[in-house]
CSV table of C-alpha atoms and ligand atoms in Angstrom, one decimal:
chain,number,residue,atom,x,y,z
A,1,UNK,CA,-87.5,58.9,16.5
A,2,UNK,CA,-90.6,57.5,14.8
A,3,UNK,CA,-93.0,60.3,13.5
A,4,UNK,CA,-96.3,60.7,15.3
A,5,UNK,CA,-99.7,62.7,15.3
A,6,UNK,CA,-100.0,64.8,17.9
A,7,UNK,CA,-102.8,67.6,17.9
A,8,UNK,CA,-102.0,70.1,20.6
A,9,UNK,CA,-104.7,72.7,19.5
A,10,UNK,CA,-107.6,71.9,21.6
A,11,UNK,CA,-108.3,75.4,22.4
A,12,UNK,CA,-108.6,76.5,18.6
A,13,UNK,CA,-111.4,73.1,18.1
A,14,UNK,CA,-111.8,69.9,19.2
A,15,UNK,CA,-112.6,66.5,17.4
A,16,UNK,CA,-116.7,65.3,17.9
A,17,UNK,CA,-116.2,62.9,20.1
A,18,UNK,CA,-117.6,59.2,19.0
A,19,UNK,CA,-120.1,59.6,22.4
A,20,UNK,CA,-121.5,63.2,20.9
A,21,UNK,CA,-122.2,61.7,17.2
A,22,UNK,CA,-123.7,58.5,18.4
A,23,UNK,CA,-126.0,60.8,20.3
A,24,UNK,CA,-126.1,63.2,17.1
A,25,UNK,CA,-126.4,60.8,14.2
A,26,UNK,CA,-130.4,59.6,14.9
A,27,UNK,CA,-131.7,63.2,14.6
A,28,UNK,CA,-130.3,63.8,11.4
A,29,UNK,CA,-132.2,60.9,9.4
A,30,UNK,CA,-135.1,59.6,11.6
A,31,UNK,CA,-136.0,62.0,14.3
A,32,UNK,CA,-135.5,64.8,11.7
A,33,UNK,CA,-138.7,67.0,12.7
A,34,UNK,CA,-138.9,70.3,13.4
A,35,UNK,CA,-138.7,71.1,17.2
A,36,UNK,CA,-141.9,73.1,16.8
A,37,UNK,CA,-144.1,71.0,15.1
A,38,UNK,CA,-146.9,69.0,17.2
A,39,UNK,CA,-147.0,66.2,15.8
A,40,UNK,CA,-144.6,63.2,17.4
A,41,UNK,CA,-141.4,63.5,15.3
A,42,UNK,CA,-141.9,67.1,16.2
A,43,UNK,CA,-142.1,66.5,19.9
A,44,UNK,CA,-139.4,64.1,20.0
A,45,UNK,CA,-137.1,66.9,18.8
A,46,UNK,CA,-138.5,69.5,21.0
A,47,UNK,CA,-137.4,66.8,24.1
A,48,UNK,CA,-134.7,66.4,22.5
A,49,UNK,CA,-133.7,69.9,22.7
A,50,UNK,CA,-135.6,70.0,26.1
A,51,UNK,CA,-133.1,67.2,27.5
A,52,UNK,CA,-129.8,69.1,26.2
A,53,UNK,CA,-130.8,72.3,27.6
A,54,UNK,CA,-131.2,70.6,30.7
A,55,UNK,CA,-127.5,69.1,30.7
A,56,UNK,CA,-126.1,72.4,29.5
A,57,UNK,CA,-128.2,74.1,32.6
A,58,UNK,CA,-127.0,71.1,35.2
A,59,UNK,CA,-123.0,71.4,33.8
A,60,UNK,CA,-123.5,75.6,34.7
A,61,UNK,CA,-125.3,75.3,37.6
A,62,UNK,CA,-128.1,77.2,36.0
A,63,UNK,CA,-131.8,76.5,35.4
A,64,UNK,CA,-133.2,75.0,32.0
A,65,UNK,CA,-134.9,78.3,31.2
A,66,UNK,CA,-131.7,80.2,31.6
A,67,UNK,CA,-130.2,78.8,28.9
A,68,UNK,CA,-130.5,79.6,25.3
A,69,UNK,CA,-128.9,77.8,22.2
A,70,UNK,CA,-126.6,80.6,19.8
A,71,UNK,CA,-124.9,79.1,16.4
A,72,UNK,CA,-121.5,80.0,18.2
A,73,UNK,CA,-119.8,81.5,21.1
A,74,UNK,CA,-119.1,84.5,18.7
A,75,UNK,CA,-123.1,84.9,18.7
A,76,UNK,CA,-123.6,84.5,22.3
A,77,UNK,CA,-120.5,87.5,23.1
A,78,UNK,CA,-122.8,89.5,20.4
A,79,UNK,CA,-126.0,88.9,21.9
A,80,UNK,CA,-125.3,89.6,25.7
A,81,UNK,CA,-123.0,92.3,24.9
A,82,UNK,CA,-125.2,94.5,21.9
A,83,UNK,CA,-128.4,92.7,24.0
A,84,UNK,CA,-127.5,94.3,27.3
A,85,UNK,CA,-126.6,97.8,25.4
A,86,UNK,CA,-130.1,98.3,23.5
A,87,UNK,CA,-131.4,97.3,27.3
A,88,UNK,CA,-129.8,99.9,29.3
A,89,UNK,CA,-129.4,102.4,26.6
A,90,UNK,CA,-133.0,102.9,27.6
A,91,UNK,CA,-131.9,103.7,31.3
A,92,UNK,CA,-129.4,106.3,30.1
A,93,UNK,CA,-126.5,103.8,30.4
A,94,UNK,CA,-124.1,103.7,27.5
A,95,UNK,CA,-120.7,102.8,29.5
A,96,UNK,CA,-119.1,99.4,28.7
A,97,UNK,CA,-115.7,97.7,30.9
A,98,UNK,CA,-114.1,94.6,29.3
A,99,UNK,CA,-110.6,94.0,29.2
A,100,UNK,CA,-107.6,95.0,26.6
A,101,UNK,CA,-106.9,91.0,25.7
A,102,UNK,CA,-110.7,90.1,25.3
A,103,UNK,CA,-111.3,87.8,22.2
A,104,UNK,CA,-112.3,89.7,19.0
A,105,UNK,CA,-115.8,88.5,19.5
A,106,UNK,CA,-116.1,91.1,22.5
A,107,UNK,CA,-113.2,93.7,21.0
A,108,UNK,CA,-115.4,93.8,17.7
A,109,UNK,CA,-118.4,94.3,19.4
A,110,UNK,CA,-117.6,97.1,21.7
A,111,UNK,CA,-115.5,98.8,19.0
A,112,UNK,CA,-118.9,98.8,17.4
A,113,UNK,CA,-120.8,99.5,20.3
A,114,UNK,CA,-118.0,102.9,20.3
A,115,UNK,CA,-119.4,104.0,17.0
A,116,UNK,CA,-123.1,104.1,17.9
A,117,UNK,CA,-122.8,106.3,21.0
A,118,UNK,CA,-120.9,103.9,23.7
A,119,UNK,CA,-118.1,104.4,25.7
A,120,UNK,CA,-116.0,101.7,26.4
A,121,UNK,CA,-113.3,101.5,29.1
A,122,UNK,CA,-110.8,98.6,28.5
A,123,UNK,CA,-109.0,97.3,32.0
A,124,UNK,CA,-105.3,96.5,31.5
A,125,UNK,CA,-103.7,93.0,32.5
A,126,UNK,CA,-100.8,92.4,34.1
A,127,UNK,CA,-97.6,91.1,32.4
A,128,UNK,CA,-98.7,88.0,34.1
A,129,UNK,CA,-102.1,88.4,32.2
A,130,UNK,CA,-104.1,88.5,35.4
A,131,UNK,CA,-106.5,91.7,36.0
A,132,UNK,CA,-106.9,93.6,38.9
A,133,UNK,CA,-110.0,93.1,39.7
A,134,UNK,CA,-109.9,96.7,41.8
A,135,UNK,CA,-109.4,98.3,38.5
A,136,UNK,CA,-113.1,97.4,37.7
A,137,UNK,CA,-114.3,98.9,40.8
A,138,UNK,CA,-112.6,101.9,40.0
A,139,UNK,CA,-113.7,101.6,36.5
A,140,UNK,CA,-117.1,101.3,37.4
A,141,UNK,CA,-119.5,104.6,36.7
A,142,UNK,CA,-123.2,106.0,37.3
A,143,UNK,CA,-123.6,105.1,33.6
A,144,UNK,CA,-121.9,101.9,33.2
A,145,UNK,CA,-123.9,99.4,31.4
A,146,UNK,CA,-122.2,96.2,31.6
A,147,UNK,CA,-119.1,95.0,32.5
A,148,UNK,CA,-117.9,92.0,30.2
A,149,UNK,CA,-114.6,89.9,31.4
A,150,UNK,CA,-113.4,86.6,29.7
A,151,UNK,CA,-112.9,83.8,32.4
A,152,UNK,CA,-109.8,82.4,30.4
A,153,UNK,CA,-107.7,84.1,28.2
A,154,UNK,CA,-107.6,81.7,24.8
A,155,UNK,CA,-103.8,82.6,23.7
A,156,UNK,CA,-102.1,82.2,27.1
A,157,UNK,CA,-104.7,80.6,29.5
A,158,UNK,CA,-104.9,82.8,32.3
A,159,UNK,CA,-108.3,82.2,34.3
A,160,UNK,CA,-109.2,85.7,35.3
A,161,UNK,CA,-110.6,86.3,39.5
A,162,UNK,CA,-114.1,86.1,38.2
A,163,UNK,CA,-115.9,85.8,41.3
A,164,UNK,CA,-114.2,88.9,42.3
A,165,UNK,CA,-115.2,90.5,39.5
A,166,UNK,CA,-118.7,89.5,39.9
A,167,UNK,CA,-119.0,90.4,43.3
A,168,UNK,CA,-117.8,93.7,42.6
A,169,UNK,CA,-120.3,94.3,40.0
A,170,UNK,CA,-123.5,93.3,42.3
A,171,UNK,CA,-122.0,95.5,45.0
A,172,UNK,CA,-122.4,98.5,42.1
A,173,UNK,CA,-125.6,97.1,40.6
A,174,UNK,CA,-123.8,96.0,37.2
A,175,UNK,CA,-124.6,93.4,34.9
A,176,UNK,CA,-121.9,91.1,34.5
A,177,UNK,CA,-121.4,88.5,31.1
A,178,UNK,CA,-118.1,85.8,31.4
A,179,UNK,CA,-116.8,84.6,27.7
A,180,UNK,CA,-115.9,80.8,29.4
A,181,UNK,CA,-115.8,79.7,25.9
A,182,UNK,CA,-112.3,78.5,27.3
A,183,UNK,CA,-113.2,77.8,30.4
A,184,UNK,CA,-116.1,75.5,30.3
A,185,UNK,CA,-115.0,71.6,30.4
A,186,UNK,CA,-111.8,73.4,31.9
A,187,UNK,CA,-113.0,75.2,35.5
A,188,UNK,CA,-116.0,73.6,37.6
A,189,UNK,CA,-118.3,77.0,37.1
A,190,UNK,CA,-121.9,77.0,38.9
A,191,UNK,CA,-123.1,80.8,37.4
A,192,UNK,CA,-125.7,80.9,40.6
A,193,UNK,CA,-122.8,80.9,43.2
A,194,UNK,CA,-120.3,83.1,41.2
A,195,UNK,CA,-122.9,85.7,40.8
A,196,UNK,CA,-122.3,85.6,37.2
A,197,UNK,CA,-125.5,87.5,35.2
A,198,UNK,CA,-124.4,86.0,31.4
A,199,UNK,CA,-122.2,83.3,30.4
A,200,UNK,CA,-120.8,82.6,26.4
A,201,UNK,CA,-119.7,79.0,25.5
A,202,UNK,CA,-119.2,77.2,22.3
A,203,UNK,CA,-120.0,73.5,21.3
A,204,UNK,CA,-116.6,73.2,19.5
A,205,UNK,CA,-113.8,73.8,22.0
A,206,UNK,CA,-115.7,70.6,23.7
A,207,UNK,CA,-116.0,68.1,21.4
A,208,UNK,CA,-119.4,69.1,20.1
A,209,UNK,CA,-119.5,70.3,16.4
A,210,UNK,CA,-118.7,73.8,15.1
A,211,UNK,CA,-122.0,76.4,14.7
A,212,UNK,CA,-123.4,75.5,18.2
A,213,UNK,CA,-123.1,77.4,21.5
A,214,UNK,CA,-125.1,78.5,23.9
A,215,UNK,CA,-125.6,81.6,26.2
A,216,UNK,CA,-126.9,81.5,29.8
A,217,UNK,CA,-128.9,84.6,30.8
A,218,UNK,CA,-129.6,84.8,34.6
A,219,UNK,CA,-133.2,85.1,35.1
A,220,UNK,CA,-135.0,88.5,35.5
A,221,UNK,CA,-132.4,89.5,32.9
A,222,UNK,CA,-135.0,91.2,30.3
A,223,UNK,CA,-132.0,90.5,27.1
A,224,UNK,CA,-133.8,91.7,23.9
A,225,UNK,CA,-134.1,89.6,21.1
A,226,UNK,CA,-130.9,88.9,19.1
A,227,UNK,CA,-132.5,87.3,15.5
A,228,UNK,CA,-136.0,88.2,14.8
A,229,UNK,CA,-138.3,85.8,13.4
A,230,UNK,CA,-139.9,82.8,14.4
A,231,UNK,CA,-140.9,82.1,18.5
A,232,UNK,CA,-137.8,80.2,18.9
A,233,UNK,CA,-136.1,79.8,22.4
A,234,UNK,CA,-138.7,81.3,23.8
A,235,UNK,CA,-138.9,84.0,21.4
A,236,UNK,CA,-135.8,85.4,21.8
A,237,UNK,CA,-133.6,83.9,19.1
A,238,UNK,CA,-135.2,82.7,16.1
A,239,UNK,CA,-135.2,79.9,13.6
A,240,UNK,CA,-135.5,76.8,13.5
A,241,UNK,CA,-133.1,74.5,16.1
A,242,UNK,CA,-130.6,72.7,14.7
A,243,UNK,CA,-131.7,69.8,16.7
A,244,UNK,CA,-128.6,67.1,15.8
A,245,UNK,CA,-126.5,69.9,17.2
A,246,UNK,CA,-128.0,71.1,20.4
A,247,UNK,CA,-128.5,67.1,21.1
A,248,UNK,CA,-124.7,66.9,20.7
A,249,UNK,CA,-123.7,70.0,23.0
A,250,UNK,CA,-125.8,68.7,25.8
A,251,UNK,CA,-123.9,65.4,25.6
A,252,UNK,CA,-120.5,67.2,25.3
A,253,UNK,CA,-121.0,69.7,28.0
A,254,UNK,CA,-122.4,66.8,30.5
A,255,UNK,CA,-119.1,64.6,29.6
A,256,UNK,CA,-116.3,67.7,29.4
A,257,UNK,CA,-117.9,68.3,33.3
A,258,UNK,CA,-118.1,64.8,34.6
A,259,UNK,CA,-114.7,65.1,35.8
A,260,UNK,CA,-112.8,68.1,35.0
A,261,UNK,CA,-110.5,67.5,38.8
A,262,UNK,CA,-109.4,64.1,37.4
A,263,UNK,CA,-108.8,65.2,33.8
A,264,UNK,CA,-106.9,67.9,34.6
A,265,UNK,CA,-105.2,65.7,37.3
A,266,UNK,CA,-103.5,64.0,33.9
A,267,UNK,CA,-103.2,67.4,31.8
A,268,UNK,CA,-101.7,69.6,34.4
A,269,UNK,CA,-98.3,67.4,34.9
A,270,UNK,CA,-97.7,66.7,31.0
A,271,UNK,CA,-98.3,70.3,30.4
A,272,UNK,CA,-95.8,71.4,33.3
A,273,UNK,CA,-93.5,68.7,31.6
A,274,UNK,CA,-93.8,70.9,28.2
A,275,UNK,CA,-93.2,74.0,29.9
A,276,UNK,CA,-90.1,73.3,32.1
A,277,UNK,CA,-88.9,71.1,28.7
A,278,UNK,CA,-89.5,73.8,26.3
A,279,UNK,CA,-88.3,76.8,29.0
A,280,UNK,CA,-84.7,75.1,28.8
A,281,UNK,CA,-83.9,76.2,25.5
A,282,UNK,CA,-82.3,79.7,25.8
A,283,UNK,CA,-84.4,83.0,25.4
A,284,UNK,CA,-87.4,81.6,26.4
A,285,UNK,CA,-90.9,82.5,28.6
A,286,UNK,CA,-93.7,81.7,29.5
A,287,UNK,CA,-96.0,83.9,28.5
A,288,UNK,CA,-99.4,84.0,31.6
A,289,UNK,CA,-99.1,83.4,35.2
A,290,UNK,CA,-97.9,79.8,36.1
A,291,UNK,CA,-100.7,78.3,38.2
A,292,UNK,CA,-103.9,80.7,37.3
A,293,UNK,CA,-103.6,79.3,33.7
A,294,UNK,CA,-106.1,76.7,31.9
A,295,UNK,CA,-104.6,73.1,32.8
A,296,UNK,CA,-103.7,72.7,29.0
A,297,UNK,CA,-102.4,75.5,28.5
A,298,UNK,CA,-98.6,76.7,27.4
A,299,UNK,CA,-97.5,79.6,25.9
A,300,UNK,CA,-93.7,79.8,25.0
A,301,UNK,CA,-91.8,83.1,23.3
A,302,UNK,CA,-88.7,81.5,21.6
A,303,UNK,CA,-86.6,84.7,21.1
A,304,UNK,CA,-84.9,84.6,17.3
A,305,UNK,CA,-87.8,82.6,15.5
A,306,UNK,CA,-91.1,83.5,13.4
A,307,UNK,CA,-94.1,81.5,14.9
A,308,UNK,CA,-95.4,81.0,11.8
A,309,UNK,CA,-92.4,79.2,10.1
A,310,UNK,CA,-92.1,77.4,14.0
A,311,UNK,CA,-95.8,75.9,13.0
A,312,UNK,CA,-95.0,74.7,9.5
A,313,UNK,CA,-92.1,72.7,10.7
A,314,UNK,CA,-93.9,71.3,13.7
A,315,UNK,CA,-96.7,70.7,11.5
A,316,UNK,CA,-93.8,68.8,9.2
A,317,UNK,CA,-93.3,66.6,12.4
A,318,UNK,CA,-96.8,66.1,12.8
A,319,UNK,CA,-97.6,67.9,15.7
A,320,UNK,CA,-100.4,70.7,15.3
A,321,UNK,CA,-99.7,74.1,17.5
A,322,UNK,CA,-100.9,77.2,17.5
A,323,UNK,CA,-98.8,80.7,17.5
A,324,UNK,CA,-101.6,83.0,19.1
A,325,UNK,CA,-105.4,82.8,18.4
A,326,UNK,CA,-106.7,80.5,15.6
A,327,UNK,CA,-108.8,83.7,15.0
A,328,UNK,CA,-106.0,85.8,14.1
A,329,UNK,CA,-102.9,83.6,12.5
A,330,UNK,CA,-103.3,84.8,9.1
A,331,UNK,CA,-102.5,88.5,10.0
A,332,UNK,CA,-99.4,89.9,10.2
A,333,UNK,CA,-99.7,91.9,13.2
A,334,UNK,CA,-98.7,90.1,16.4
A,335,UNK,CA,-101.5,89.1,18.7
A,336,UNK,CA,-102.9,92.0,20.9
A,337,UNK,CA,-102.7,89.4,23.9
A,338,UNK,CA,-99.1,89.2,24.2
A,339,UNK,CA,-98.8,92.5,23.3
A,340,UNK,CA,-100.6,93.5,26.3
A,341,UNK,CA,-98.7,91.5,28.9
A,342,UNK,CA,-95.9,93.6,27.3
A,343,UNK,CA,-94.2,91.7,25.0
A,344,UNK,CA,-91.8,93.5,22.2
A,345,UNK,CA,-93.2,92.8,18.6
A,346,UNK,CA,-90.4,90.6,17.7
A,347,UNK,CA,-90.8,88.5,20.8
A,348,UNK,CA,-94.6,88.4,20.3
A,349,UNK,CA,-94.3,86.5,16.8
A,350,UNK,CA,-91.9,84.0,17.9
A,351,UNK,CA,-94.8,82.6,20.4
A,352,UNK,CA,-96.0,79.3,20.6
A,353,UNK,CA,-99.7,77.9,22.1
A,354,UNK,CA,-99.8,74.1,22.8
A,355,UNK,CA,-103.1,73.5,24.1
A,356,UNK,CA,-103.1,69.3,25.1
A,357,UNK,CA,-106.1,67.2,26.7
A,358,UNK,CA,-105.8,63.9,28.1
A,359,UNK,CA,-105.3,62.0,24.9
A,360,UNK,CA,-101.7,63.8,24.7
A,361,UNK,CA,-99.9,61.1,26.2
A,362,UNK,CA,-96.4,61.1,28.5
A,363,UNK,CA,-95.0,59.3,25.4
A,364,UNK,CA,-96.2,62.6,23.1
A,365,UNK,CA,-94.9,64.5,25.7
A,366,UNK,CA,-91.3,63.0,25.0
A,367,UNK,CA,-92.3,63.4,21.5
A,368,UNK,CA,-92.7,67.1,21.6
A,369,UNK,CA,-90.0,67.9,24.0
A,370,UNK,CA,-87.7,65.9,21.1
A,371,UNK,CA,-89.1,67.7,18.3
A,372,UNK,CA,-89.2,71.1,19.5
A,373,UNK,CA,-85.6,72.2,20.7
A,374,UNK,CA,-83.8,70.6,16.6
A,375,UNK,CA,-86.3,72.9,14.9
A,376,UNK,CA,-85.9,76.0,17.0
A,377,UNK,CA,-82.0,75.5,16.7
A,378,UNK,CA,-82.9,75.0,12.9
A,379,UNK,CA,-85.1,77.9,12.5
A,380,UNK,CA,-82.0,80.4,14.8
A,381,UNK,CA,-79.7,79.0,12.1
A,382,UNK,CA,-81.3,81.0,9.5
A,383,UNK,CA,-82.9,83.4,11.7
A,384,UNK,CA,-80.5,87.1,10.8
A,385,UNK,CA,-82.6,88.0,13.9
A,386,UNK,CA,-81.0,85.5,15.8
A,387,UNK,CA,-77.8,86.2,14.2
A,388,UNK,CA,-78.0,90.1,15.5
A,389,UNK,CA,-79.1,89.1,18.9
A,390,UNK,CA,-76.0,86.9,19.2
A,391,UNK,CA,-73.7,90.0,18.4
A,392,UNK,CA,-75.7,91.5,20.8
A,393,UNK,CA,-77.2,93.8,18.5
A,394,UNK,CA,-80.7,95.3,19.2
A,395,UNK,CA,-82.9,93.7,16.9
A,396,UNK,CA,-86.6,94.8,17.5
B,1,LIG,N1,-114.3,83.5,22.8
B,1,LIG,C1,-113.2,82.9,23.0
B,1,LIG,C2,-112.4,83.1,24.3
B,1,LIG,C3,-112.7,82.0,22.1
B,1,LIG,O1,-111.5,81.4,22.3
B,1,LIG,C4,-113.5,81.8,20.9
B,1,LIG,C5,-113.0,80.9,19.8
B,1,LIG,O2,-111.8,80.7,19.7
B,1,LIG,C6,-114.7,82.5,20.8
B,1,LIG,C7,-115.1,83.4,21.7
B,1,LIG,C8,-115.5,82.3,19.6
B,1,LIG,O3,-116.2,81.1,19.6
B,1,LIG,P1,-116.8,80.5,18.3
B,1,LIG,O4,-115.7,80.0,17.5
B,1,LIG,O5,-117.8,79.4,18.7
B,1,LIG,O6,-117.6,81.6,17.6
């Protein structure tokens, strides 16, 4: 078996693609002006930016002025979360609903939210890490300020009933913000039809460059500033756009849309293939509902092993994976996502993320579906976890 590259971590970045720097690379060096100055190199920028926000409103199914450019999908959770707060505060409405297996970009920011004066109610998923979209309406109060759902879960994929959700928030008069930094590229979205009040996204999960995302803010939506300065986007987010950048989401956004039935068409079947392969070896799940999942999306527990070790030897093999969020490998702890679709601790850190696009071919497929079942048997080996569970000893 001949060694090969494989990067199945699309969901923790993507490569620029060669169409997103082409488009990038003049407004670095020649059309380097400052999108508010009035002279022509000025102006050319400002189009510039004009022209992305356009594609990023068109891929959304939002208008240009709905859309402003954030550094990252981190800042556009902050914004539309601590935005919406400071707005409603003012109406006497200091009650937040998100769910328990929200990124740390929302987590963070309503644990912060809880220390100056908020209360936040966080909706429980099923083990299938779907939510109950009923649970919201019950959730929902006199008081409640904003209710803040991720569209797809970024460790195990599940693509939450948003247009459920929505609906359920107009019927109660409740704003309602989607994090789709997973989704977008992924899930045809149009924000008018879903009902959807404020959208996150981020360039990087789409082939545009890290430090660029955007947030959509349905019209009428009075969001308070975010970073104070200069008259930026509108006055709302200051300093100065980072022109190459924005250029370079608008062309990523307009290609990850172009076709998202036909790509995933290709994904879906490979990644089924990676499942069902993987799923053979004994004391094995998949972690997230089969179908309402993200097309690229697999997440394994292989009972017996340490995800972290199972990454180094894959790595090894050349093929990049992931063992819960990108975010949080690093930490110790096991990842609050599979924690809250039930898992034991010990099963949680054996877990594995492949997230694939097109590019993974049938041939990588075979590749993985090699590699994957000699390291896990090598990994048991040495595992005195695996050891126990084989005497049938409890282990966790
Ligand atoms: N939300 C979700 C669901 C994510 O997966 C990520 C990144 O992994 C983020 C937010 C943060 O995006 P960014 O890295 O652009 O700050």
């Amino acid at each position: 078996m001949e060694k090969r590259f494989i990067y199945a971590d699309n969901a923790a970045t993507t490569a620029v693609s060669e169409e997103v720097l082409t488009a990038m690379l003049p407004y670095f060096r020649e059309g380097y002006g400052n999108a508010s100055s009035i002279y022509k190199l000025g102006r050319d920028a400002q189009k510039a930016v004009e022209t992305a926000r356009e594609k990023v409103a068109k891929a959304l199914g939002a208008e240009p002025r709905e859309i402003y450019f954030t550094s990252c999908g981190s800042e556009s959770d902050n914004w539309a979360i601590k935005g919406t707060a400071e707005l409603m505060a003012k109406k006497g409405k200091k009650h937040i609903i998100t769910s328990v297996f929200e990124h740390h970009a929302v987590l963070h920011t309503c644990e912060y939210l809880e220390k100056h004066g908020f209360e936040v109610t966080y909706i429980p998923v099923s083990d299938k890490g779907l939510l109950d979209p009923e649970d919201i309406r019950k959730a929902i109060r006199e008081d409640t300020a904003l209710v803040t759902i991720m569209y797809a879960n970024n460790e195990i994929g599940t693509i939450q009933p948003i247009d459920e959700i929505a609906a359920i928030c107009h019927e109660k008069g409740v704003l309602f913000h989607t994090d789709a930094v997973q989704a977008v590229g992924h899930i045809d979205i149009d924000v008018h039809k879903q009902g959807i009040d404020m959208l996150s996204l981020s360039g990087h999960k789409i082939h545009a460059q890290k430090g660029i995302g955007a947030l959509y803010v349905r019209k009428g939506i009075a969001l308070p500033n975010f970073v104070h300065g200069g008259g930026q986007e509108r006055g709302k987010r200051a300093g100065t756009e980072n022109v190459p950048a924005i250029v370079g989401l608008g062309v990523a956004i307009e290609a990850a849309t172009r076709d998202i039935a036909g790509k995933n068409a290709v994904i879906t079947p490979r990644r089924n293939r990676l499942i069902d392969g993987i799923l053979k070896l004994p004391y094995t799940r998949l972690n997230g509902d089969r179908d309402k999942r993200l097309p690229g999306n697999l997440n394994i527990s292989i009972e017996g092993i340490e995800g972290e070790s199972l990454l180094l030897l894959l790595d090894m093999n050349g093929i990049c994976a992931s063992s819960g969020s990108a975010c949080t490998s690093g930490s110790l702890d096991p990842s609050h996502v599979l924690l809250s679709i039930g898992l034991e601790h010990a099963v949680a850190h054996g877990s594995l993320r492949l997230s694939i696009e097109e590019n993974v071919t049938d041939e990588d497929v075979d590749y993985i579906l090699e590699v994957i079942p000699k390291v896990v048997d090598r990994l048991r080996s040495m595992s005195p976890v695996w050891e126990k569970m084989m005497k049938g000893q409890k282990y966790a």
